[in-house]
Short mmCIF file of C-alpha atoms and ligand atoms in Angstrom, two decimals:
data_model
loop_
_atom_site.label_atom_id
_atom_site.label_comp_id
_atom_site.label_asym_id
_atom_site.label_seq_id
_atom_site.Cartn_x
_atom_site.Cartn_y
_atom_site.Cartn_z
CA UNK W 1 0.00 0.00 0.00
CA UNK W 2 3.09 2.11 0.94
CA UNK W 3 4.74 1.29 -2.15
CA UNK W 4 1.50 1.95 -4.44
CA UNK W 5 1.34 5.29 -2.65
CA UNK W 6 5.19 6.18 -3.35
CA UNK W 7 4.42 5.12 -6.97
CA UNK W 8 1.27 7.64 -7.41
CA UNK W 9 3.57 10.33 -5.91
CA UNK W 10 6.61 9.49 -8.13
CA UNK W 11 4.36 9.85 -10.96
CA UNK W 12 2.23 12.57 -9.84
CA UNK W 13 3.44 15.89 -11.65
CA UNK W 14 4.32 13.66 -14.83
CA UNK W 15 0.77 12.41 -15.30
CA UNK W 16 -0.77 15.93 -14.40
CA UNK W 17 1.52 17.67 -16.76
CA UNK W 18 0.13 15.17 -19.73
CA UNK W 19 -3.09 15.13 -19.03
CA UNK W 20 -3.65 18.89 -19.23
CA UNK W 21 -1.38 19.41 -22.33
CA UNK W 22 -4.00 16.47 -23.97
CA UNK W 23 -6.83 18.95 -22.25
CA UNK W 24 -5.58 21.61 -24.36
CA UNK W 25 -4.86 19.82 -27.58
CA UNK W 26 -8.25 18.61 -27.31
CA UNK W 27 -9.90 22.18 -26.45
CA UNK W 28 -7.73 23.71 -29.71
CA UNK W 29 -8.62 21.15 -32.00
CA UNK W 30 -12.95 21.47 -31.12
CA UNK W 31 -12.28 25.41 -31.57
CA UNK W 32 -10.39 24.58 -34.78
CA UNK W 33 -13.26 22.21 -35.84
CA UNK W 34 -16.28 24.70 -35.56
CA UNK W 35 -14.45 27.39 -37.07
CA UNK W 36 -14.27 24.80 -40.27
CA UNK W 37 -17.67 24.04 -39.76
CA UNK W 38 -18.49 27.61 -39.63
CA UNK W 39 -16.09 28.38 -43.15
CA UNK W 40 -17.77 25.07 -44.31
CA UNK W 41 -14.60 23.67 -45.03
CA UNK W 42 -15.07 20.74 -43.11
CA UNK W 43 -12.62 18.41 -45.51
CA UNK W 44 -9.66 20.84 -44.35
CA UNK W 45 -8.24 18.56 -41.20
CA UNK W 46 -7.21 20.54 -37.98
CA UNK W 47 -3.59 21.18 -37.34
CA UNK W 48 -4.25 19.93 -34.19
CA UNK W 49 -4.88 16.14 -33.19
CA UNK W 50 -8.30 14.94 -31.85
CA UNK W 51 -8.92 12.71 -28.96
CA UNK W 52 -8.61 9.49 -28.74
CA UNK W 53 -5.06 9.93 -29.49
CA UNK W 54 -2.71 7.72 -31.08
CA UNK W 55 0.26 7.01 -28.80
CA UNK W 56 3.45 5.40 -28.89
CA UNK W 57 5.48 4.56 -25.76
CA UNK W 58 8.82 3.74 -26.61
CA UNK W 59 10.92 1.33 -24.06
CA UNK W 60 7.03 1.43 -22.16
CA UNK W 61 8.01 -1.70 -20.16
CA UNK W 62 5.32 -3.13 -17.97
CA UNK W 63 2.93 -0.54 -19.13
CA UNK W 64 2.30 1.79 -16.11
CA UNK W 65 1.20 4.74 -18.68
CA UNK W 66 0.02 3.15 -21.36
CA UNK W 67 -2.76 1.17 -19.11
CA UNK W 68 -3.71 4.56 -17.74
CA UNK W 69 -3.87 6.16 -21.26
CA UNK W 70 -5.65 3.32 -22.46
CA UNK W 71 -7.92 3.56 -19.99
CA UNK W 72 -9.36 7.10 -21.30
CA UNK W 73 -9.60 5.76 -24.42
CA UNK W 74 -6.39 6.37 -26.19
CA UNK W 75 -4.91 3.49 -28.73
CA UNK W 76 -1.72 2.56 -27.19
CA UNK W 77 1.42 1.07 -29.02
CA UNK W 78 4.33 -0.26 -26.17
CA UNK W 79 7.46 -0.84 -27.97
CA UNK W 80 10.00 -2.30 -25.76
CA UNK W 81 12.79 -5.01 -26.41
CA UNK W 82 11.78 -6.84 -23.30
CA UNK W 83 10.09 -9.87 -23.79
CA UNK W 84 9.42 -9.93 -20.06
CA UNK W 85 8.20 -6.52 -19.92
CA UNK W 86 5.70 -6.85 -22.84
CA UNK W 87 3.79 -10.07 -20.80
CA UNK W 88 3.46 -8.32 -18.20
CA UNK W 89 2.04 -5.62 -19.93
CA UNK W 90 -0.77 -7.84 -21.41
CA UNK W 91 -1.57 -8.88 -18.30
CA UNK W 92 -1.93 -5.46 -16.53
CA UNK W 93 -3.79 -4.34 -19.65
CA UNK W 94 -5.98 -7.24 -19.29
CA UNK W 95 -6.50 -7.00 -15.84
CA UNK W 96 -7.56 -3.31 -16.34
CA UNK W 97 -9.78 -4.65 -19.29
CA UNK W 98 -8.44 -2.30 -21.83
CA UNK W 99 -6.44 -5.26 -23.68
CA UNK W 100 -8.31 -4.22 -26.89
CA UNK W 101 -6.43 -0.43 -27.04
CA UNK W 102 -2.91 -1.44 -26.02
CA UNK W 103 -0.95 -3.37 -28.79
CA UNK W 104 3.05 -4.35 -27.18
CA UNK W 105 5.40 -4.43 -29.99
CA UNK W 106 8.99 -6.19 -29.10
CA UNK W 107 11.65 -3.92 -30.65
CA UNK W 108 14.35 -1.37 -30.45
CA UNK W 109 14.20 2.38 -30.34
CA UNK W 110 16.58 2.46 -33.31
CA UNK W 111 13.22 0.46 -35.59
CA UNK W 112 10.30 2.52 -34.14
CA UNK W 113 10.25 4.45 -37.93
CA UNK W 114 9.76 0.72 -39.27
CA UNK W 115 7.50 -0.21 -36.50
CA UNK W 116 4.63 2.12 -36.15
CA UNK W 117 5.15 4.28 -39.01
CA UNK W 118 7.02 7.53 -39.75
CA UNK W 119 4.57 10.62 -39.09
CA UNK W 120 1.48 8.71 -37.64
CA UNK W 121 0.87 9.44 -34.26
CA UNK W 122 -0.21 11.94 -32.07
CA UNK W 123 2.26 11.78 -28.64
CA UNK W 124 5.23 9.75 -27.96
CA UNK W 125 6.18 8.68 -24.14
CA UNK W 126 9.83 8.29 -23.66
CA UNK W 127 9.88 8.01 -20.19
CA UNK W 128 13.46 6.55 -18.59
CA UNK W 129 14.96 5.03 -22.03
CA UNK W 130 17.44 7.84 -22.99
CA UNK W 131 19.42 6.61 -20.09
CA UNK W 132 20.08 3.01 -21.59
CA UNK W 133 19.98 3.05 -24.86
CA UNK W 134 23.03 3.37 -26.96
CA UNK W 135 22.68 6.51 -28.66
CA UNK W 136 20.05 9.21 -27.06
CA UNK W 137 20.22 11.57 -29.91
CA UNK W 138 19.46 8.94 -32.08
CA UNK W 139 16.48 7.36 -30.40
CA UNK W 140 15.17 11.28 -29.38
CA UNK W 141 14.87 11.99 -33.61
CA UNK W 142 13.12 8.60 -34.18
CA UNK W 143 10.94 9.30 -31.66
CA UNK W 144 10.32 12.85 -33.09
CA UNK W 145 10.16 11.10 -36.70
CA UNK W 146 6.92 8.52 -35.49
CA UNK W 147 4.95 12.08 -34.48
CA UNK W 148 2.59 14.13 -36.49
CA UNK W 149 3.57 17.51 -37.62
CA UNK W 150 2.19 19.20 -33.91
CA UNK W 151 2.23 16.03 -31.99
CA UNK W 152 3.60 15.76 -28.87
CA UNK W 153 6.64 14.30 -27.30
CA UNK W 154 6.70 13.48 -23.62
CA UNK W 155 10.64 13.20 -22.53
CA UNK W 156 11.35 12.07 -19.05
CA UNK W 157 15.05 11.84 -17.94
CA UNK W 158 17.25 10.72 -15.04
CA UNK W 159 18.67 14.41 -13.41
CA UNK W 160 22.18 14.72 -12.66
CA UNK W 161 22.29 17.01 -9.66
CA UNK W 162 19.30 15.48 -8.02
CA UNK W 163 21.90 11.71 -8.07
CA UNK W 164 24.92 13.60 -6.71
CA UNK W 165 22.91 15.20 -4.02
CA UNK W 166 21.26 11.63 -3.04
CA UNK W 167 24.97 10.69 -3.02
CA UNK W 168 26.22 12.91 -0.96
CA UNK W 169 23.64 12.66 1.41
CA UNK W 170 24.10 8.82 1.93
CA UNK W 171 27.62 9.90 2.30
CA UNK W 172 28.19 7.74 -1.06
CA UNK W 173 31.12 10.70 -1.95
CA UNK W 174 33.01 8.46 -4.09
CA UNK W 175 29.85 7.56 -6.18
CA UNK W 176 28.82 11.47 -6.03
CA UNK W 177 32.50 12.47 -7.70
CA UNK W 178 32.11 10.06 -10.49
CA UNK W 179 29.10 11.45 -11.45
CA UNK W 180 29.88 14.80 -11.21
CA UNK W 181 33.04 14.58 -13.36
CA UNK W 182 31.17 11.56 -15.74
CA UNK W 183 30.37 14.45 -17.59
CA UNK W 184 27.67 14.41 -20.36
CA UNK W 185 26.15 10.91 -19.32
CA UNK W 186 29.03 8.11 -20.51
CA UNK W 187 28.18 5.90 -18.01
CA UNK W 188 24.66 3.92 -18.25
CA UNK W 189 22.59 4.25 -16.79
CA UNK W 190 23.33 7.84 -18.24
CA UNK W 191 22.07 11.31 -15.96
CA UNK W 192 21.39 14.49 -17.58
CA UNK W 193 21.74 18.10 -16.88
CA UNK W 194 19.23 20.16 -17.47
CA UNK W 195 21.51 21.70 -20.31
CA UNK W 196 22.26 18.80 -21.55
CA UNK W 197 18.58 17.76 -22.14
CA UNK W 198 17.76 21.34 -23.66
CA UNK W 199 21.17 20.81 -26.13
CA UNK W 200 19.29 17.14 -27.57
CA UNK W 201 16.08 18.95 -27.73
CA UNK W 202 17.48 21.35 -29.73
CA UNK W 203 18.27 19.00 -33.06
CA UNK W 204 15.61 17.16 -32.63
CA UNK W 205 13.04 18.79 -35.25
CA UNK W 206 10.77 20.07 -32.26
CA UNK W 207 9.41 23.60 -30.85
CA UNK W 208 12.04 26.03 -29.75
CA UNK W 209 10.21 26.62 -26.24
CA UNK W 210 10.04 23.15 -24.48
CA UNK W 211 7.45 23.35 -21.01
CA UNK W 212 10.27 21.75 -18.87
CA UNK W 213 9.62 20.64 -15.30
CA UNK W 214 10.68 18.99 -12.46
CA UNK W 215 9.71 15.42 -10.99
CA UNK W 216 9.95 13.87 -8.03
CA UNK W 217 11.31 16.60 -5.96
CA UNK W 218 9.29 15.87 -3.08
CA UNK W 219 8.51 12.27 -3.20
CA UNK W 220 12.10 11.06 -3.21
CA UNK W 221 13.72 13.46 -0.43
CA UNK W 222 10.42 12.84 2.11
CA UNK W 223 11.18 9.86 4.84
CA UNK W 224 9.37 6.37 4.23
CA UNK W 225 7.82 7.20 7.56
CA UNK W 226 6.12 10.41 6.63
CA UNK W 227 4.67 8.51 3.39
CA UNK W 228 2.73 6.31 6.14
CA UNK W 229 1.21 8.75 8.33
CA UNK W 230 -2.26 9.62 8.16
CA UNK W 231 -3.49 12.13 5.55
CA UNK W 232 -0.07 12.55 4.24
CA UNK W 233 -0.83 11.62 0.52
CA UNK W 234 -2.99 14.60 -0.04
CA UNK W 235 -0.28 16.87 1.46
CA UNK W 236 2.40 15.09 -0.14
CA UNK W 237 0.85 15.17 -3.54
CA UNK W 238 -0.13 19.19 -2.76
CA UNK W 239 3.65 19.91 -2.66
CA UNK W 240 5.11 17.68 -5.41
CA UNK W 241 2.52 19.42 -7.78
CA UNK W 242 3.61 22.85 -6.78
CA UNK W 243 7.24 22.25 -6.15
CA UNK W 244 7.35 20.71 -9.85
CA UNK W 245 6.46 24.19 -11.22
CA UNK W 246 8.93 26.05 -8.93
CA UNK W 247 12.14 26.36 -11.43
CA UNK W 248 14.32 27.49 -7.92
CA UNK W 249 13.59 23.56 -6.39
CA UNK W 250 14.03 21.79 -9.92
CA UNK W 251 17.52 21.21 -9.15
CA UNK W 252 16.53 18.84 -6.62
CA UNK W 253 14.21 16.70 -8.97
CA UNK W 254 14.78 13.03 -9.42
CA UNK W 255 13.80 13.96 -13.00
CA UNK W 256 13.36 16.20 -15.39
CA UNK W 257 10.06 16.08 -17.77
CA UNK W 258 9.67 17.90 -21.29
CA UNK W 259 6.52 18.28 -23.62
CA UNK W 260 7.48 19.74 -27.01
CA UNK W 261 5.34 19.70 -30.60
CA UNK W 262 7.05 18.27 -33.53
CA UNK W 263 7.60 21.44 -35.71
C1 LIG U 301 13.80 2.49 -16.86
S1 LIG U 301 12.73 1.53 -17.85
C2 LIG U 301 11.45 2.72 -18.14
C3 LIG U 301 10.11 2.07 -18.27
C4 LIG U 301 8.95 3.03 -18.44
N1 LIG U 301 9.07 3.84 -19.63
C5 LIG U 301 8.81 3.91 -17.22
O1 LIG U 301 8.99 5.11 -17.33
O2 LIG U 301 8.47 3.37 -16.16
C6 LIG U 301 13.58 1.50 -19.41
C7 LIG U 301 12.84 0.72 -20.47
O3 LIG U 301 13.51 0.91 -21.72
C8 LIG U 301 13.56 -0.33 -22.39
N2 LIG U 301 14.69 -0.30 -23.34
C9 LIG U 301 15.98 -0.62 -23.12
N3 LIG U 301 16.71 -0.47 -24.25
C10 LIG U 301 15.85 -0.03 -25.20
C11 LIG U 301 16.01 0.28 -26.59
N4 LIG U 301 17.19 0.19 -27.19
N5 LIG U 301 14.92 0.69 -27.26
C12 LIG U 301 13.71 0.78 -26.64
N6 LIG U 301 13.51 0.50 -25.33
C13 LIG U 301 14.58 0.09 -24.62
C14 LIG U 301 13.71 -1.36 -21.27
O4 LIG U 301 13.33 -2.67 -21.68
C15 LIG U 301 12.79 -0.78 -20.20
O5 LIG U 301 11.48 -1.25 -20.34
#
């Protein structure tokens, strides 16, 4: 209970941050459909994508995402190399009975063109894979390349300062000096800095103003203890919403999380 409690925080300022840019795609797109309607140019199709939405989430693993999206009625495409990960996506799907909108597709980031299709869907998770894969710029354009012209990406990455802090903290100093002079993620699992992130973004064929924020400030620096007590959650979820926004407590985020529209 502790543990699915943890997980809702940890995910908290992630899933809120999605599900109002998808408010707002959806909002644009009904404004841009009656204004066809009224110009009776209905055959024109809106810049904009509708809802349901066509997602892909690359290196999705077990599917904690893509079971929620699917659950609001999005068509879901998991592409993971796992074979592991993919079975126990079926059976969370299936166990939230949304097997029919969630399709797992075993595979590398490097095929996802070949896969779902170049320019045919409407947002792309990559939540946690540029930190194992073997070349993030790489697998940041092909996930770029699967989106409509305005679709939307969803980036979530490791954060540097947030791991040498932890470090440090545990009194781990050795650890904290290797990854503070490890430079521009070598090692893998790789860490970014914000800059870093930011310096992919910007070859990667989307918008030049990214909505960056933090994640996980709260949830990972808060005692196990605290997590327990009564009424905490609602508190604890209060604070990681509003300290995700807050660019002065970013530095301390367990990750950092992009949305950006394919140009
Ligand atoms: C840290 S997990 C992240 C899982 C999930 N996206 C999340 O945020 O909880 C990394 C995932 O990337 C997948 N992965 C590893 N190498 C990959 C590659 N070359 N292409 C696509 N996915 C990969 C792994 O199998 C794993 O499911």
């Amino acid at each position: 209970m502790v543990e699915h409690r943890r997980s809702a925080l940890r995910t908290a300022a992630v899933w809120g941050a999605l599900q109002q840019a998808l408010q707002q795609n959806q909002q644009q797109t009904g404004q841009q459909d009656q204004q066809q309607v009224g110009q009776q140019d209905q055959q024109q199709s809106p810049s904009g994508w509708g809802s349901p939405c066509r997602v892909v989430d690359l290196g999705g693993g077990t599917g904690g995402f893509a079971v929620r999206l699917a659950g609001q009625g999005h068509e879901v495409t998991v592409v993971d190399p796992s074979p592991d990960a993919l079975a126990a996506l079926d059976r969370r799907a299936a166990e939230a009975d949304v097997a029919a909108r969630v399709r797992g597709v075993q595979g590398d980031a490097t095929d996802l063109g070949r896969l779902v299709g170049e320019s045919s869907v409407d947002l792309v998770l990559c939540h946690g894979v540029l930190e194992v894969v073997d070349d993030p710029a790489e697998t940041l354009a092909a996930s770029v390349g699967v989106l409509v012209p305005g679709g939307l990406l969803s980036l979530l990455v490791a954060h540097q300062p947030a791991a040498v802090l932890a470090r440090i903290l545990a009194g781990r100093l050795d650890e904290a000096l290797e990854l503070l002079r490890d430079g521009p993620g070598t090692a893998v699992p790789r860490r970014f800095t914000e800059a870093e992130v930011l310096g992919l973004l910007a070859g990667a064929g989307v918008d030049d103003s990214p909505y960056l924020h933090g994640a996980r400030v709260v949830t990972d620096l808060v005692p196990g203890a605290v997590v327990d007590e009564p009424g905490a959650t609602d508190l604890l979820l209060d604070l990681e919403l509003l300290a995700a926004e807050r660019p002065e407590l970013r530095t301390l985020a367990s990750q950092l999380h992009v949305l950006s529209r394919r140009r």
